[in-house]
Short mmCIF file of C-alpha atoms (C1' of nucleotides) in Angstrom, two decimals:
data_model
loop_
_atom_site.label_atom_id
_atom_site.label_comp_id
_atom_site.label_asym_id
_atom_site.label_seq_id
_atom_site.Cartn_x
_atom_site.Cartn_y
_atom_site.Cartn_z
CA UNK A 477 -3.26 1.93 2.89
CA UNK A 478 -1.76 3.78 0.00
CA UNK A 479 -2.49 1.84 -3.17
CA UNK A 480 -2.50 3.09 -6.73
CA UNK A 481 -5.35 5.63 -6.32
CA UNK A 482 -3.87 7.02 -3.10
CA UNK A 483 -0.33 7.32 -4.49
CA UNK A 484 -1.70 8.92 -7.65
CA UNK A 485 -3.61 11.44 -5.52
CA UNK A 486 -0.51 12.22 -3.49
CA UNK A 487 1.38 12.73 -6.72
CA UNK A 488 -1.24 15.09 -8.15
CA UNK A 489 -1.59 17.15 -4.98
CA UNK A 490 2.13 17.29 -4.29
CA UNK A 491 3.36 18.16 -7.76
CA UNK A 492 2.15 21.79 -7.88
CA UNK A 493 3.53 22.33 -4.36
CA UNK A 494 7.06 21.05 -5.00
CA UNK A 495 7.71 21.40 -8.70
CA UNK A 496 10.74 23.58 -9.47
CA UNK A 497 11.48 23.95 -5.75
CA UNK A 498 15.01 23.45 -4.55
CA UNK A 499 15.85 21.07 -1.73
CA UNK A 500 17.94 23.31 0.53
CA UNK A 501 18.63 20.72 3.17
CA UNK A 502 17.51 17.35 4.46
CA UNK A 503 17.06 15.98 7.96
CA UNK A 504 16.80 12.24 8.58
CA UNK A 505 15.54 11.15 11.99
CA UNK A 506 15.23 7.45 11.16
CA UNK A 507 18.21 6.24 9.11
CA UNK A 508 16.82 2.78 8.33
CA UNK A 509 14.14 4.32 6.13
CA UNK A 510 16.79 5.30 3.57
CA UNK A 511 17.34 2.02 1.78
CA UNK A 512 20.43 2.47 -0.34
CA UNK A 513 22.49 5.22 1.26
CA UNK A 514 23.78 6.38 4.61
CA UNK A 515 21.89 9.44 5.84
CA UNK A 516 24.97 11.65 5.38
CA UNK A 517 25.37 10.68 1.72
CA UNK A 518 21.64 10.96 1.16
CA UNK A 519 21.72 14.51 2.50
CA UNK A 520 24.85 15.53 0.58
CA UNK A 521 23.51 14.29 -2.74
CA UNK A 522 20.14 15.96 -2.26
CA UNK A 523 21.28 19.39 -1.10
CA UNK A 524 20.83 21.95 -3.86
CA UNK A 525 18.82 19.64 -6.11
CA UNK A 526 15.69 20.92 -7.80
CA UNK A 527 12.51 18.85 -8.15
CA UNK A 528 11.72 18.85 -11.85
CA UNK A 529 8.72 16.51 -12.01
CA UNK A 530 6.80 13.78 -10.18
CA UNK A 531 5.81 10.41 -11.52
CA UNK A 532 4.10 7.30 -10.21
CA UNK A 533 4.74 3.66 -11.03
CA UNK A 534 2.53 1.16 -9.21
CA UNK A 535 2.62 2.29 -5.59
CA UNK A 536 6.01 3.99 -6.00
CA UNK A 537 6.33 7.76 -6.16
CA UNK A 538 9.26 9.13 -8.17
CA UNK A 539 10.68 12.62 -7.76
CA UNK A 540 12.69 13.50 -10.84
CA UNK A 541 15.50 15.81 -9.79
CA UNK A 542 18.10 17.72 -11.73
CA UNK A 543 21.66 16.36 -11.96
CA UNK A 544 20.28 13.01 -13.13
CA UNK A 545 18.91 11.85 -9.81
CA UNK A 546 15.58 10.33 -8.83
CA UNK A 547 14.20 10.20 -5.31
CA UNK A 548 11.92 7.22 -4.90
CA UNK A 549 9.40 6.81 -2.09
CA UNK A 550 7.15 3.89 -1.19
CA UNK A 551 4.57 4.70 1.47
CA UNK A 552 3.89 1.03 2.31
CA UNK A 553 1.05 1.09 4.82
CA UNK A 554 1.14 4.18 6.95
CA UNK A 555 3.49 6.54 5.15
CA UNK A 556 2.50 10.11 4.42
CA UNK A 557 4.17 12.75 2.26
CA UNK A 558 2.97 16.26 2.88
CA UNK A 559 4.05 19.83 2.32
CA UNK A 560 3.86 21.89 5.48
CA UNK A 561 4.65 25.43 6.49
CA UNK A 562 7.99 25.51 8.28
CA UNK A 563 6.25 26.89 11.39
CA UNK A 564 3.98 23.90 11.84
CA UNK A 565 5.50 21.70 14.58
CA UNK A 566 6.75 18.31 13.43
CA UNK A 567 4.52 15.31 13.95
CA UNK A 568 6.23 12.88 16.35
CA UNK A 569 6.36 10.32 13.54
CA UNK A 570 7.90 12.62 10.94
CA UNK A 571 11.21 10.95 10.10
CA UNK A 572 12.51 12.74 7.02
CA UNK A 573 12.24 16.46 6.34
CA UNK A 574 13.19 18.08 3.04
CA UNK A 575 13.61 21.81 3.51
CA UNK A 576 12.43 23.46 0.33
CA UNK A 577 13.72 26.75 -0.97
CA UNK A 578 10.69 28.62 0.27
CA UNK A 579 9.29 28.59 3.79
CA UNK A 580 8.00 25.09 3.38
CA UNK A 581 9.02 21.52 4.12
CA UNK A 582 8.26 18.30 2.33
CA UNK A 583 7.78 15.86 5.19
CA UNK A 584 7.78 12.07 5.32
CA UNK A 585 5.74 10.78 8.24
CA UNK A 586 5.23 7.11 9.03
CA UNK A 587 4.11 5.79 12.45
CA UNK A 588 5.15 2.23 11.61
CA UNK A 589 8.42 3.11 9.90
CA UNK A 590 7.63 0.71 7.07
CA UNK A 591 8.12 3.21 4.28
CA UNK A 592 11.05 3.06 1.86
CA UNK A 593 13.15 5.87 0.42
CA UNK A 594 15.84 5.54 -2.25
CA UNK A 595 18.02 8.00 -4.11
CA UNK A 596 19.34 6.64 -7.40
CA UNK A 597 20.65 7.87 -10.75
CA UNK A 598 17.63 8.40 -13.01
CA UNK A 599 16.69 5.23 -14.84
CA UNK A 600 18.92 3.01 -12.74
CA UNK A 601 16.12 1.17 -10.99
CA UNK A 602 17.57 -2.35 -11.20
CA UNK A 603 18.65 -2.31 -7.59
CA UNK A 604 15.09 -1.61 -6.49
CA UNK A 605 13.56 -5.00 -7.01
CA UNK A 606 9.99 -4.05 -6.24
CA UNK A 607 10.11 -1.24 -8.77
CA UNK A 608 11.96 -2.88 -11.62
CA UNK A 609 9.81 -6.01 -11.37
CA UNK A 610 6.47 -4.26 -11.65
CA UNK A 611 3.89 -5.47 -14.15
CA UNK A 612 1.37 -3.53 -16.19
CA UNK A 613 0.33 -0.05 -15.22
CA UNK A 614 -3.40 -0.86 -15.13
CA UNK A 615 -4.68 2.51 -16.35
CA UNK A 616 -2.18 2.76 -19.18
CA UNK A 617 -2.82 2.20 -22.89
CA UNK A 618 -0.50 -0.79 -22.80
CA UNK A 619 -2.81 -2.66 -20.44
CA UNK A 620 -5.29 -3.86 -23.03
CA UNK A 621 -7.94 -6.54 -22.79
CA UNK A 622 -5.72 -8.70 -24.95
CA UNK A 623 -2.72 -8.24 -22.65
CA UNK A 624 -4.89 -9.10 -19.65
CA UNK A 625 -6.05 -12.31 -21.29
CA UNK A 626 -2.42 -13.22 -21.89
CA UNK A 627 -1.54 -12.51 -18.26
CA UNK A 628 -4.19 -15.00 -17.19
CA UNK A 629 -3.36 -17.65 -19.75
CA UNK A 630 -2.10 -20.85 -18.19
CA UNK A 631 -2.04 -19.40 -14.67
CA UNK A 632 -3.43 -21.11 -11.62
CA UNK A 633 -4.14 -20.00 -8.09
CA UNK A 634 -6.58 -17.76 -6.28
CA UNK A 635 -7.98 -14.74 -8.00
CA UNK A 636 -7.20 -12.54 -5.02
CA UNK A 637 -3.53 -13.56 -5.05
CA UNK A 638 -3.36 -12.73 -8.75
CA UNK A 639 -4.77 -9.23 -8.22
CA UNK A 640 -2.27 -8.54 -5.45
CA UNK A 641 0.72 -9.76 -7.50
CA UNK A 642 2.60 -6.56 -8.35
CA UNK A 643 4.65 -8.31 -11.01
CA UNK A 644 1.49 -8.87 -13.05
CA UNK A 645 -0.51 -5.68 -12.47
CA UNK A 646 1.05 -2.85 -10.48
CA UNK A 647 -0.75 -0.91 -7.78
CA UNK A 648 -3.64 -3.03 -6.50
CA UNK A 649 -3.61 -3.62 -2.73
CA UNK A 650 -5.99 -5.22 -0.29
CA UNK A 651 -8.71 -2.57 -0.36
CA UNK A 652 -9.08 -2.30 -4.12
CA UNK A 653 -8.66 -6.06 -4.62
CA UNK A 654 -11.71 -6.73 -2.44
CA UNK A 655 -13.69 -3.93 -4.06
CA UNK A 656 -12.82 -5.11 -7.58
CA UNK A 657 -13.82 -8.68 -6.80
CA UNK A 658 -17.15 -7.59 -5.36
CA UNK A 659 -18.01 -5.42 -8.31
CA UNK A 660 -17.00 -8.17 -10.72
CA UNK A 661 -19.10 -10.69 -8.77
CA UNK A 662 -16.14 -13.04 -8.39
CA UNK A 663 -15.12 -15.06 -5.32
CA UNK A 664 -11.65 -14.20 -3.96
CA UNK A 665 -10.73 -17.89 -3.84
CA UNK A 666 -11.87 -18.63 -7.33
CA UNK A 667 -9.22 -20.57 -9.26
CA UNK A 668 -7.92 -18.62 -12.24
CA UNK A 669 -8.27 -21.65 -14.51
CA UNK A 670 -12.04 -21.74 -14.06
CA UNK A 671 -12.72 -18.20 -15.26
CA UNK A 672 -14.90 -17.97 -18.33
CA UNK A 673 -14.00 -15.49 -21.05
CA UNK A 674 -16.96 -13.34 -20.05
CA UNK A 675 -15.81 -13.30 -16.42
CA UNK A 676 -12.22 -12.43 -17.16
CA UNK A 677 -13.29 -9.67 -19.56
CA UNK A 678 -15.58 -8.29 -16.88
CA UNK A 679 -12.72 -8.45 -14.38
CA UNK A 680 -10.47 -6.48 -16.71
CA UNK A 681 -13.00 -3.67 -17.05
CA UNK A 682 -13.73 -3.69 -13.32
CA UNK A 683 -10.03 -3.31 -12.45
CA UNK A 684 -9.79 -0.18 -14.59
CA UNK A 685 -13.13 1.17 -13.41
CA UNK A 686 -12.51 0.73 -9.66
CA UNK A 687 -9.01 2.21 -9.73
CA UNK A 688 -10.21 5.20 -11.75
CA UNK A 689 -13.10 5.64 -9.32
CA UNK A 690 -10.70 5.54 -6.39
CA UNK A 691 -8.66 8.33 -7.99
CA UNK A 692 -11.81 10.34 -8.72
CA UNK A 693 -12.71 10.22 -5.02
CA UNK A 694 -9.11 11.09 -4.08
CA UNK A 695 -8.33 7.79 -2.37
CA UNK A 696 -9.46 5.88 0.69
CA UNK A 697 -8.81 7.33 4.16
CA UNK A 698 -9.64 4.67 6.70
CA UNK A 699 -6.88 5.58 9.09
CA UNK A 700 -3.64 7.22 8.14
CA UNK A 701 -3.91 8.11 4.50
CA UNK A 702 -3.85 11.79 3.54
CA UNK A 703 -2.85 13.49 0.29
CA UNK A 704 0.03 15.90 -0.26
CA UNK A 705 -1.92 18.72 1.36
CA UNK A 706 -2.75 16.63 4.41
CA UNK A 707 -6.38 16.15 3.35
CA UNK A 708 -8.33 12.93 3.60
CA UNK A 709 -9.77 11.18 0.59
CA UNK A 710 -13.42 10.27 0.06
CA UNK A 711 -13.47 6.71 -1.26
CA UNK A 712 -14.03 5.17 2.19
CA UNK A 713 -17.64 6.32 1.76
CA UNK A 714 -17.93 4.28 -1.43
CA UNK A 715 -16.57 0.95 -0.17
CA UNK A 716 -18.87 -2.01 -0.76
CA UNK A 717 -17.03 -4.70 1.18
CA UNK A 718 -13.62 -3.72 2.58
CA UNK A 719 -13.83 -3.13 6.36
CA UNK A 720 -17.52 -4.09 6.30
CA UNK A 721 -17.27 -7.57 7.78
CA UNK A 722 -20.55 -8.64 9.39
CA UNK A 723 -22.50 -5.85 7.75
CA UNK A 724 -25.18 -6.46 5.12
CA UNK A 725 -24.22 -6.61 1.44
CA UNK A 726 -25.38 -3.39 -0.17
CA UNK A 727 -26.65 -5.34 -3.15
CA UNK A 728 -28.47 -8.32 -1.60
CA UNK A 729 -28.46 -7.86 2.18
CA UNK A 730 -26.52 -11.05 2.94
CA UNK A 731 -24.04 -10.71 5.82
CA UNK A 732 -20.56 -10.07 4.45
CA UNK A 733 -17.98 -12.71 5.37
CA UNK A 734 -14.35 -12.38 6.23
CA UNK A 735 -11.80 -15.02 5.33
CA UNK A 736 -8.07 -15.20 4.79
CA UNK A 737 -7.10 -15.40 1.13
CA UNK A 738 -3.58 -15.02 -0.21
CA UNK A 739 -2.59 -14.38 3.40
CA UNK A 740 -4.79 -11.29 3.59
CA UNK A 741 -7.95 -10.41 5.41
CA UNK A 742 -10.61 -10.61 2.73
CA UNK A 743 -14.23 -9.49 2.91
CA UNK A 744 -16.77 -10.64 0.36
CA UNK A 745 -20.45 -11.38 -0.19
CA UNK A 746 -21.04 -15.14 -0.22
CA UNK A 747 -24.15 -14.66 -2.32
CA UNK A 748 -23.02 -12.13 -4.93
CA UNK A 749 -19.51 -13.46 -5.52
CA UNK A 750 -19.05 -16.81 -7.24
"C1'" DA B 1245 5.00 -22.41 -10.09
"C1'" DG B 1246 2.38 -21.87 -6.01
"C1'" DT B 1247 1.43 -21.31 -1.19
"C1'" DC B 1248 2.31 -20.04 3.32
"C1'" DA B 1249 4.41 -17.86 7.23
"C1'" DA B 1250 7.56 -14.80 9.23
"C1'" DA B 1251 9.60 -10.42 9.54
"C1'" DC B 1252 9.41 -5.37 9.84
"C1'" DC B 1253 6.45 -1.68 13.36
"C1'" DT B 1254 3.18 0.69 16.25
"C1'" DG B 1255 -1.48 2.35 17.19
"C1'" DG B 1256 -5.89 0.89 18.02
"C1'" DG B 1257 -9.41 -2.26 19.43
"C1'" DC B 1258 -10.66 -5.69 22.34
"C1'" DG B 1259 -11.41 -8.47 26.70
"C1'" DC B 1260 -11.09 -8.49 31.40
"C1'" DT C 732 -9.34 3.46 33.81
"C1'" DG C 733 -5.75 0.41 32.57
"C1'" DC C 734 -3.32 -3.45 31.36
"C1'" DG C 735 -1.93 -6.71 27.92
"C1'" DC C 736 -2.86 -9.20 23.96
"C1'" DC C 737 -3.50 -9.38 19.10
"C1'" DC C 738 -4.18 -7.65 14.69
"C1'" DA C 739 -3.68 -4.77 10.49
"C1'" DG C 740 -1.00 -4.62 6.06
"C1'" DG C 741 3.05 -4.10 1.46
"C1'" DT C 742 6.78 -6.41 0.34
"C1'" DT C 743 10.66 -9.51 0.69
"C1'" DT C 744 12.49 -13.72 2.04
"C1'" DG C 745 12.73 -18.45 2.79
"C1'" DA C 746 10.73 -23.03 3.44
"C1'" DC C 747 7.91 -26.60 1.56
#
DNA sequence: AGTCAAACCTGGGCGC
DNA sequence: TGCGCCCAGGTTTGAC
């Protein structure tokens, strides 16, 4: 599931492959994926554009184009963005193909067709609710310990729900939420109001540490996720709890439990997490 | 403000 | 081997 570390890895691997390349033509095989335009308009506006830079915000990937346009992609759960040689046959779930000026394609592949693509004037992100409503970029300078304390102040509810709330902190999904909570030693159903200052400070540092670690290992490839070159990440080898239901806790040996928290499958250690 | 479920979609894992 | 059921999950939406 592409979360912040996966999208960041896609961005970093894709950028050198597409930067300053021209989009010669576009083919759309699944119109519903393009959120704000008809496929014909999407194609017309993109033809001849040059990709100037890539950026990431939360789990959104932004392609900054010339002519004041930005192509925005959300991979949701099974989306992939890869650069392929034109001769490589299309995957049966490749639904958008950007023909680059060279002999290569930028391809959007998504077995579940959950991904989202938008083409908007640069900076005009209001119409994309999920993007304009994002909270702190957790690895940025702006996300300080003080700002985190203020985010928590007066809030109630489950800790897990808070971590998944993109309007507070952008980019954490189910995998990293579980991993952060394990490392911080906090129960996913802990009520925010009961956190001590020491616990919330520890949580802040763990959020930054786990996301940075995920990037360092180039993301988590449990099923579909690959980077811009089509290569799997390595963080699945480092998971402490996610997808390890029924297995022993790596810290204390207790059998890991699975519950539903914030509507999500949640794995945790009943002994290490309070 | 918060919680929860449904919707979108399809491959994979499971039981039989 | 094969069928069919159910689940996974990011985000939005709508009901309580």
